[in-house]
Tab-separated table of C-alpha atoms in Angstrom:
chain	number	residue	atom	x	y	z
A	1	UNK	CA	91.046	83.051	134.626
A	2	UNK	CA	94.005	84.259	136.349
A	3	UNK	CA	95.967	81.337	137.951
A	4	UNK	CA	98.034	80.761	140.751
A	5	UNK	CA	100.888	80.262	138.810
A	6	UNK	CA	100.256	84.254	137.238
A	7	UNK	CA	100.233	85.266	140.895
A	8	UNK	CA	103.578	83.405	141.959
A	9	UNK	CA	104.890	84.767	138.933
A	10	UNK	CA	104.127	88.164	140.057
A	11	UNK	CA	105.808	87.401	143.510
A	12	UNK	CA	108.835	87.101	141.896
A	13	UNK	CA	108.415	90.136	139.964
A	14	UNK	CA	108.005	92.234	143.116
A	15	UNK	CA	110.736	90.678	144.967
A	16	UNK	CA	112.552	93.471	146.213
A	17	UNK	CA	110.498	96.344	144.639
A	18	UNK	CA	107.878	96.618	146.748
A	19	UNK	CA	107.562	96.238	150.909
A	20	UNK	CA	107.006	92.669	152.212
A	21	UNK	CA	104.183	93.979	154.308
A	22	UNK	CA	103.886	92.608	158.366
A	23	UNK	CA	101.141	90.412	159.167
A	24	UNK	CA	100.483	90.813	162.852
A	25	UNK	CA	98.102	89.516	165.156
A	26	UNK	CA	95.375	92.082	166.918
A	27	UNK	CA	94.879	91.380	170.129
A	28	UNK	CA	92.484	94.487	170.641
A	29	UNK	CA	90.366	93.678	167.731
A	30	UNK	CA	90.033	90.424	168.782
A	31	UNK	CA	88.938	90.977	172.134
A	32	UNK	CA	86.278	93.524	170.180
A	33	UNK	CA	84.861	90.994	167.623
A	34	UNK	CA	84.996	87.475	169.553
A	35	UNK	CA	87.389	86.428	166.530
A	36	UNK	CA	90.936	85.923	166.236
A	37	UNK	CA	92.139	88.965	163.777
A	38	UNK	CA	95.327	89.314	162.235
A	39	UNK	CA	95.991	92.428	160.048
A	40	UNK	CA	98.008	92.759	156.891
A	41	UNK	CA	99.205	96.471	156.954
A	42	UNK	CA	99.320	97.428	153.067
A	43	UNK	CA	98.934	100.899	154.411
A	44	UNK	CA	103.075	100.639	155.025
A	45	UNK	CA	103.813	100.894	151.332
A	46	UNK	CA	105.696	103.457	149.787
A	47	UNK	CA	102.062	105.048	148.337
A	48	UNK	CA	100.455	103.881	151.631
A	49	UNK	CA	98.264	101.265	149.909
A	50	UNK	CA	98.290	97.665	148.340
A	51	UNK	CA	98.092	99.559	144.202
A	52	UNK	CA	102.083	99.633	144.818
A	53	UNK	CA	101.652	95.988	143.802
A	54	UNK	CA	99.498	95.646	140.644
A	55	UNK	CA	100.979	99.139	139.380
A	56	UNK	CA	104.520	97.685	139.310
A	57	UNK	CA	103.825	94.329	137.684
A	58	UNK	CA	101.571	96.149	135.000
A	59	UNK	CA	104.443	98.986	134.494
A	60	UNK	CA	107.150	96.354	134.419
A	61	UNK	CA	105.484	94.385	131.769
A	62	UNK	CA	105.120	96.971	129.119
A	63	UNK	CA	107.248	96.872	125.894
A	64	UNK	CA	109.966	99.481	125.447
A	65	UNK	CA	107.465	101.032	122.486
A	66	UNK	CA	104.700	101.090	125.236
A	67	UNK	CA	106.788	102.882	127.726
A	68	UNK	CA	107.570	105.701	125.486
A	69	UNK	CA	104.180	106.407	124.788
A	70	UNK	CA	103.552	107.266	128.238
A	71	UNK	CA	100.608	105.829	130.482
A	72	UNK	CA	97.312	107.035	131.793
A	73	UNK	CA	95.371	105.705	134.576
A	74	UNK	CA	92.108	106.926	136.096
A	75	UNK	CA	91.734	106.479	139.763
A	76	UNK	CA	90.423	108.197	143.156
A	77	UNK	CA	93.657	108.268	144.628
A	78	UNK	CA	95.416	105.135	145.692
A	79	UNK	CA	96.132	103.495	142.071
A	80	UNK	CA	96.768	107.144	141.042
A	81	UNK	CA	99.875	107.647	143.287
A	82	UNK	CA	101.084	103.976	142.759
A	83	UNK	CA	101.247	104.332	139.040
A	84	UNK	CA	102.503	107.855	139.307
A	85	UNK	CA	105.357	106.387	141.628
A	86	UNK	CA	106.255	103.377	139.602
A	87	UNK	CA	106.361	104.917	136.390
A	88	UNK	CA	108.745	107.573	137.659
A	89	UNK	CA	111.014	104.699	139.140
A	90	UNK	CA	110.345	103.033	135.518
A	91	UNK	CA	111.187	106.511	133.543
A	92	UNK	CA	107.521	106.219	132.051
A	93	UNK	CA	105.325	109.646	131.466
A	94	UNK	CA	102.495	109.194	133.700
A	95	UNK	CA	99.177	111.002	133.164
A	96	UNK	CA	95.921	110.381	135.866
A	97	UNK	CA	92.545	111.299	135.689
A	98	UNK	CA	90.830	112.091	138.922
A	99	UNK	CA	87.668	112.643	140.059
A	100	UNK	CA	87.148	116.117	141.537
A	101	UNK	CA	85.698	114.973	144.428
A	102	UNK	CA	89.202	113.097	145.284
A	103	UNK	CA	90.519	114.352	148.765
A	104	UNK	CA	93.422	116.573	148.236
A	105	UNK	CA	95.915	114.625	150.260
A	106	UNK	CA	95.585	111.891	147.236
A	107	UNK	CA	95.586	114.863	144.612
A	108	UNK	CA	98.574	116.387	145.819
A	109	UNK	CA	100.546	113.120	146.637
A	110	UNK	CA	99.803	111.920	142.864
A	111	UNK	CA	101.392	115.265	141.428
A	112	UNK	CA	104.229	115.162	144.410
A	113	UNK	CA	105.218	111.621	142.235
A	114	UNK	CA	105.675	113.621	138.853
A	115	UNK	CA	102.410	112.617	137.110
A	116	UNK	CA	100.162	115.143	135.237
A	117	UNK	CA	97.163	115.105	136.877
A	118	UNK	CA	93.565	115.962	135.290
A	119	UNK	CA	90.715	116.293	137.412
A	120	UNK	CA	87.131	115.720	135.882
A	121	UNK	CA	83.955	113.629	136.846
A	122	UNK	CA	82.208	113.325	140.015
A	123	UNK	CA	82.911	109.401	140.036
A	124	UNK	CA	85.565	107.172	138.645
A	125	UNK	CA	83.123	105.995	135.783
A	126	UNK	CA	83.055	109.857	134.778
A	127	UNK	CA	87.295	109.571	135.095
A	128	UNK	CA	87.587	106.752	133.029
A	129	UNK	CA	85.682	108.122	130.370
A	130	UNK	CA	87.950	110.875	129.997
A	131	UNK	CA	90.902	108.738	130.412
A	132	UNK	CA	89.756	106.514	127.470
A	133	UNK	CA	89.691	109.723	125.308
A	134	UNK	CA	93.185	110.643	126.424
A	135	UNK	CA	94.246	107.481	125.226
A	136	UNK	CA	92.747	108.070	122.027
A	137	UNK	CA	93.954	111.461	121.360
A	138	UNK	CA	97.362	111.271	122.787
A	139	UNK	CA	98.385	107.343	122.157
A	140	UNK	CA	98.643	106.838	126.027
A	141	UNK	CA	98.556	103.109	127.302
A	142	UNK	CA	96.010	102.557	129.749
A	143	UNK	CA	96.648	101.041	133.131
A	144	UNK	CA	93.344	100.110	134.346
A	145	UNK	CA	92.691	99.886	138.184
A	146	UNK	CA	91.259	96.694	138.696
A	147	UNK	CA	90.217	95.051	135.103
A	148	UNK	CA	93.927	93.819	133.688
A	149	UNK	CA	95.212	90.439	134.401
A	150	UNK	CA	98.752	91.963	135.538
A	151	UNK	CA	97.077	94.233	138.145
A	152	UNK	CA	94.964	91.194	139.446
A	153	UNK	CA	97.912	89.190	139.384
A	154	UNK	CA	99.857	91.685	141.357
A	155	UNK	CA	96.940	92.337	143.942
A	156	UNK	CA	96.922	88.644	144.483
A	157	UNK	CA	100.380	88.548	146.147
A	158	UNK	CA	99.235	89.592	149.369
A	159	UNK	CA	97.463	86.414	150.022
A	160	UNK	CA	100.627	84.441	149.151
A	161	UNK	CA	102.104	86.531	152.188
A	162	UNK	CA	99.069	86.353	154.441
A	163	UNK	CA	98.984	82.502	154.203
A	164	UNK	CA	102.874	82.226	154.796
A	165	UNK	CA	102.611	84.140	157.787
A	166	UNK	CA	99.537	82.600	159.337
A	167	UNK	CA	98.932	79.021	157.097
A	168	UNK	CA	95.443	78.242	159.123
A	169	UNK	CA	93.556	81.329	158.400
A	170	UNK	CA	89.617	80.584	158.409
A	171	UNK	CA	88.542	83.752	156.199
A	172	UNK	CA	89.939	86.610	154.555
A	173	UNK	CA	87.868	89.757	154.552
A	174	UNK	CA	88.766	91.912	151.675
A	175	UNK	CA	86.828	95.152	150.438
A	176	UNK	CA	85.414	95.326	146.994
A	177	UNK	CA	85.513	98.469	144.541
A	178	UNK	CA	86.059	97.103	141.075
A	179	UNK	CA	87.213	93.725	142.170
A	180	UNK	CA	91.209	93.824	141.533
A	181	UNK	CA	92.235	93.158	144.862
A	182	UNK	CA	89.423	90.823	145.853
A	183	UNK	CA	89.516	88.917	142.785
A	184	UNK	CA	93.912	88.458	142.828
A	185	UNK	CA	93.427	87.482	146.589
A	186	UNK	CA	90.783	84.686	145.974
A	187	UNK	CA	92.974	83.178	143.088
A	188	UNK	CA	95.861	83.060	145.373
A	189	UNK	CA	94.631	82.018	148.555
A	190	UNK	CA	92.217	79.558	147.304
A	191	UNK	CA	95.136	78.279	145.021
A	192	UNK	CA	96.849	77.310	148.086
A	193	UNK	CA	94.178	76.349	150.449
A	194	UNK	CA	90.931	75.555	148.446
A	195	UNK	CA	89.025	75.357	151.726
A	196	UNK	CA	89.547	79.240	152.853
A	197	UNK	CA	86.606	81.263	152.862
A	198	UNK	CA	86.755	84.836	151.072
A	199	UNK	CA	84.438	87.536	152.128
A	200	UNK	CA	84.258	90.557	150.082
A	201	UNK	CA	82.949	94.045	151.546
A	202	UNK	CA	81.465	96.753	150.019
A	203	UNK	CA	80.330	100.050	150.840
A	204	UNK	CA	76.807	100.266	151.315
A	205	UNK	CA	76.325	103.094	149.208
A	206	UNK	CA	78.079	101.076	146.058
A	207	UNK	CA	76.836	97.774	145.963
A	208	UNK	CA	77.983	97.316	142.418
A	209	UNK	CA	79.507	93.770	142.649
A	210	UNK	CA	76.828	92.321	145.020
A	211	UNK	CA	74.260	93.725	142.488
A	212	UNK	CA	75.867	91.748	139.877
A	213	UNK	CA	76.187	88.650	141.662
A	214	UNK	CA	72.526	88.340	143.477
A	215	UNK	CA	70.881	90.146	140.179
A	216	UNK	CA	69.518	92.879	142.765
A	217	UNK	CA	69.366	96.414	141.524
A	218	UNK	CA	70.066	98.188	144.866
A	219	UNK	CA	70.912	101.817	144.460
A	220	UNK	CA	74.274	103.266	143.865
A	221	UNK	CA	75.897	106.407	144.618
A	222	UNK	CA	76.424	109.165	147.101
A	223	UNK	CA	78.956	110.743	149.582
A	224	UNK	CA	80.802	107.764	151.644
A	225	UNK	CA	83.872	107.783	153.636
A	226	UNK	CA	85.082	104.809	151.762
A	227	UNK	CA	85.403	106.682	148.432
A	228	UNK	CA	88.466	104.462	147.497
A	229	UNK	CA	85.858	101.772	146.749
A	230	UNK	CA	82.994	103.928	145.331
A	231	UNK	CA	82.937	102.252	141.918
A	232	UNK	CA	79.849	102.268	140.028
A	233	UNK	CA	81.066	99.551	137.375
A	234	UNK	CA	82.732	96.329	138.234
A	235	UNK	CA	85.394	94.444	136.266
A	236	UNK	CA	84.859	92.188	133.450
A	237	UNK	CA	87.691	90.114	134.261
A	238	UNK	CA	87.043	90.310	138.074
A	239	UNK	CA	83.232	89.235	138.274
A	240	UNK	CA	83.716	85.771	136.859
A	241	UNK	CA	86.734	85.121	139.796
A	242	UNK	CA	84.666	86.729	142.399
A	243	UNK	CA	81.770	84.806	141.255
A	244	UNK	CA	83.435	81.280	141.583
A	245	UNK	CA	85.997	82.197	144.297
A	246	UNK	CA	84.245	84.308	146.853
A	247	UNK	CA	81.479	83.062	149.163
A	248	UNK	CA	79.540	86.175	149.502
A	249	UNK	CA	79.611	90.223	149.644
A	250	UNK	CA	78.424	92.020	152.330
A	251	UNK	CA	77.485	95.712	152.753
A	252	UNK	CA	78.769	98.141	155.665
A	253	UNK	CA	77.200	101.541	156.105
A	254	UNK	CA	78.917	104.736	157.117
A	255	UNK	CA	78.776	104.596	160.621
A	256	UNK	CA	80.634	101.125	160.638
A	257	UNK	CA	83.115	102.827	158.521
A	258	UNK	CA	83.862	105.479	160.950
A	259	UNK	CA	83.923	102.903	163.861
A	260	UNK	CA	86.369	101.104	161.891
A	261	UNK	CA	88.786	103.826	160.860
A	262	UNK	CA	88.854	104.842	164.361
A	263	UNK	CA	89.184	101.392	165.758
A	264	UNK	CA	92.480	100.839	163.939
A	265	UNK	CA	93.638	104.725	165.158
A	266	UNK	CA	92.826	103.861	168.643
A	267	UNK	CA	93.529	100.106	169.139
A	268	UNK	CA	95.983	99.443	166.736
A	269	UNK	CA	97.501	102.950	166.226
A	270	UNK	CA	97.728	102.915	162.540
A	271	UNK	CA	96.036	104.893	159.954
A	272	UNK	CA	93.321	103.854	158.053
A	273	UNK	CA	91.344	105.327	155.134
A	274	UNK	CA	87.410	104.287	154.805
A	275	UNK	CA	88.045	101.680	152.169
A	276	UNK	CA	90.800	100.399	153.981
A	277	UNK	CA	88.836	99.576	157.276
A	278	UNK	CA	86.050	98.274	154.933
A	279	UNK	CA	87.174	94.793	156.637
A	280	UNK	CA	87.038	95.776	160.028
A	281	UNK	CA	83.599	97.291	159.496
A	282	UNK	CA	82.065	93.951	158.464
A	283	UNK	CA	83.498	92.423	161.412
A	284	UNK	CA	82.084	95.235	163.541
A	285	UNK	CA	78.569	94.886	161.645
A	286	UNK	CA	78.346	91.350	161.517
A	287	UNK	CA	80.321	89.702	164.388
A	288	UNK	CA	78.219	86.501	164.530
A	289	UNK	CA	79.792	85.490	161.280
A	290	UNK	CA	83.092	85.486	162.731
A	291	UNK	CA	82.771	84.555	166.052
A	292	UNK	CA	85.508	82.169	167.487
A	293	UNK	CA	87.257	81.972	163.687
A	294	UNK	CA	90.580	82.845	162.828
A	295	UNK	CA	90.182	85.954	160.153
A	296	UNK	CA	92.784	87.827	157.879
A	297	UNK	CA	91.992	91.418	157.457
A	298	UNK	CA	93.729	93.549	154.794
A	299	UNK	CA	94.235	97.418	155.571
A	300	UNK	CA	94.749	98.044	152.166
A	301	UNK	CA	95.436	101.720	152.181
A	302	UNK	CA	95.966	104.666	154.913
A	303	UNK	CA	95.211	107.718	152.666
A	304	UNK	CA	93.042	109.917	154.629
A	305	UNK	CA	92.178	113.605	155.063
A	306	UNK	CA	93.651	114.371	158.371
A	307	UNK	CA	90.633	116.770	158.855
A	308	UNK	CA	88.284	113.495	158.451
A	309	UNK	CA	89.993	111.746	160.424
A	310	UNK	CA	89.566	114.289	163.479
A	311	UNK	CA	86.065	114.405	162.761
A	312	UNK	CA	85.713	110.671	163.159
A	313	UNK	CA	87.775	110.745	166.343
A	314	UNK	CA	85.338	113.003	167.832
A	315	UNK	CA	82.046	111.422	166.445
A	316	UNK	CA	83.195	108.105	168.232
A	317	UNK	CA	83.675	109.774	171.159
A	318	UNK	CA	79.892	111.000	171.033
A	319	UNK	CA	79.024	107.802	170.157
A	320	UNK	CA	80.649	106.556	173.328
A	321	UNK	CA	79.006	109.137	175.481
A	322	UNK	CA	82.339	110.288	176.062
A	323	UNK	CA	81.621	113.735	174.690
A	324	UNK	CA	77.692	114.808	175.655
A	325	UNK	CA	75.869	117.794	175.371
A	326	UNK	CA	73.183	118.823	177.996
A	327	UNK	CA	70.722	121.948	177.590
A	328	UNK	CA	69.964	123.304	180.537
A	329	UNK	CA	66.758	125.840	181.803
A	330	UNK	CA	68.545	128.325	183.960
A	331	UNK	CA	67.798	132.050	185.276
A	332	UNK	CA	68.791	134.638	183.294
A	333	UNK	CA	71.069	136.609	185.769
A	334	UNK	CA	74.576	137.216	186.944
A	335	UNK	CA	76.434	134.369	189.067
A	336	UNK	CA	74.603	131.283	187.518
A	337	UNK	CA	77.402	129.689	185.669
A	338	UNK	CA	79.717	129.487	189.230
A	339	UNK	CA	77.673	127.075	190.809
A	340	UNK	CA	77.151	124.948	187.257
A	341	UNK	CA	80.626	124.754	186.895
A	342	UNK	CA	81.279	123.796	190.241
A	343	UNK	CA	78.805	120.904	190.351
A	344	UNK	CA	80.858	119.575	186.855
A	345	UNK	CA	83.803	120.067	188.349
A	346	UNK	CA	83.116	118.214	191.613
A	347	UNK	CA	81.891	115.529	189.102
A	348	UNK	CA	85.087	115.502	187.125
A	349	UNK	CA	83.396	116.517	184.068
A	350	UNK	CA	85.666	118.429	181.637
A	351	UNK	CA	83.670	121.523	180.166
A	352	UNK	CA	84.688	121.718	176.532
A	353	UNK	CA	81.911	124.221	175.167
A	354	UNK	CA	79.063	126.766	176.825
A	355	UNK	CA	76.551	128.659	174.781
A	356	UNK	CA	73.579	131.013	175.780
A	357	UNK	CA	70.519	130.825	174.200
A	358	UNK	CA	68.097	133.433	175.328
A	359	UNK	CA	65.615	134.035	172.432
A	360	UNK	CA	64.212	130.446	173.077
A	361	UNK	CA	59.911	130.965	173.054
A	362	UNK	CA	59.671	127.887	175.754
A	363	UNK	CA	61.407	129.907	178.459
A	364	UNK	CA	60.237	133.015	180.665
A	365	UNK	CA	62.003	136.341	179.478
A	366	UNK	CA	64.052	136.423	182.489
A	367	UNK	CA	65.377	133.035	181.847
A	368	UNK	CA	67.372	131.279	179.343
A	369	UNK	CA	68.696	128.340	177.834
A	370	UNK	CA	72.234	126.789	178.388
A	371	UNK	CA	74.139	124.262	176.462
A	372	UNK	CA	76.980	122.975	177.946
A	373	UNK	CA	79.266	120.360	175.830
A	374	UNK	CA	81.833	118.207	178.443
A	375	UNK	CA	83.926	115.135	178.440
A	376	UNK	CA	83.061	112.399	180.305
A	377	UNK	CA	84.793	109.105	181.401
A	378	UNK	CA	82.030	106.431	179.898
A	379	UNK	CA	78.159	106.350	179.706
A	380	UNK	CA	77.948	105.330	183.235
A	381	UNK	CA	79.569	109.089	184.229
A	382	UNK	CA	77.620	111.085	181.522
A	383	UNK	CA	74.566	109.580	183.290
A	384	UNK	CA	75.731	110.575	186.641
A	385	UNK	CA	76.597	113.838	185.437
A	386	UNK	CA	72.570	114.271	183.683
A	387	UNK	CA	70.995	113.126	187.331
A	388	UNK	CA	73.372	115.788	189.652
A	389	UNK	CA	71.941	118.541	187.138
A	390	UNK	CA	68.341	117.327	186.873
A	391	UNK	CA	68.869	117.005	190.923
A	392	UNK	CA	70.085	120.658	190.935
A	393	UNK	CA	66.687	121.950	189.413
A	394	UNK	CA	68.581	122.713	185.872
A	395	UNK	CA	66.120	120.456	183.640
A	396	UNK	CA	68.553	119.014	181.990
A	397	UNK	CA	67.895	117.745	178.180
A	398	UNK	CA	70.170	115.720	176.001
A	399	UNK	CA	71.005	117.556	173.042
A	400	UNK	CA	71.397	114.521	170.427
A	401	UNK	CA	74.172	115.444	167.606
A	402	UNK	CA	74.518	113.833	164.274
A	403	UNK	CA	76.793	111.047	165.222
A	404	UNK	CA	74.726	109.710	168.496
A	405	UNK	CA	71.948	109.603	166.200
A	406	UNK	CA	73.432	106.901	163.700
């Protein structure tokens, strides 16, 4: 077992080496969730993730002979960047094996820190097999992303800082991949305050730790926004710590992960990747578990593809009926669009897109379908526009998008 003393020693090692990130109240998230929310902004580390902590502690612990051999790590991105960055700082050659599905932004950032990047396999498990082969072939030192005492102790320093800033937290909500972060945080937090609750969160598509704790066989796999915690194998060191110190592990679906990423961006004006937003996703999915409690969230990473962020923001506007699509039935003759545009203008609805559809068999040969996508203030405004279009004889029908059907 990793002890509180190990975490405290790691904190001394990290002093002046990584950022002591802010732990700040989040009134807007508190209002949205019904709890008193505080956020630990680990996305402000140099590599934009908490992984800087464990990576430096591990690399700093290597002997001169191990440093000379060079290190290797497998990672979907954040551990990769942290190992590459701190290895360069310490003059250690680094090789990183990343799944081919890793977002380009993480691959490019890892290469920018000077590491050799090997893209192989679909998952972390595939990447691990490749990394272990390279360890044997090249004599490299493996820096495991979560199943290593130094890594776990380094991640646990987050808990010491959180409780130094907000000593009376009721619960800390922690994303789980292989379990290094939650194991370290649980040791640190409960070592200082045995009564504090530690709650884990996994992506619903990757319930590996929950399966192990409950003896379940939930299906594992599939594309997830939270690729940073899309881990099929939990750690041998982390599982017993989680079993002893963590109260429960909850699952969050893709829609709640998207809403959490959007919530951090629009309410807190900060960037969170899917894994980094998993704690907030749990609060949105299970508000009754947190109502009236003082909750600490760890925004553990902010490395997300900008294209994904743009897509999430549009999808959230659609979910909130601030972007709405209607299909209208119109006569196919000149001048029809003008009155429709004027009607929408009078209602202060902004037209985003218009598309004629003349080949549908459910309209007369001299008729057409018109798909109109508009921007509205809110759901009530969208309903007002729908009613006006119906009154105008356009037979409006809502076009359901993927996001509105989530």
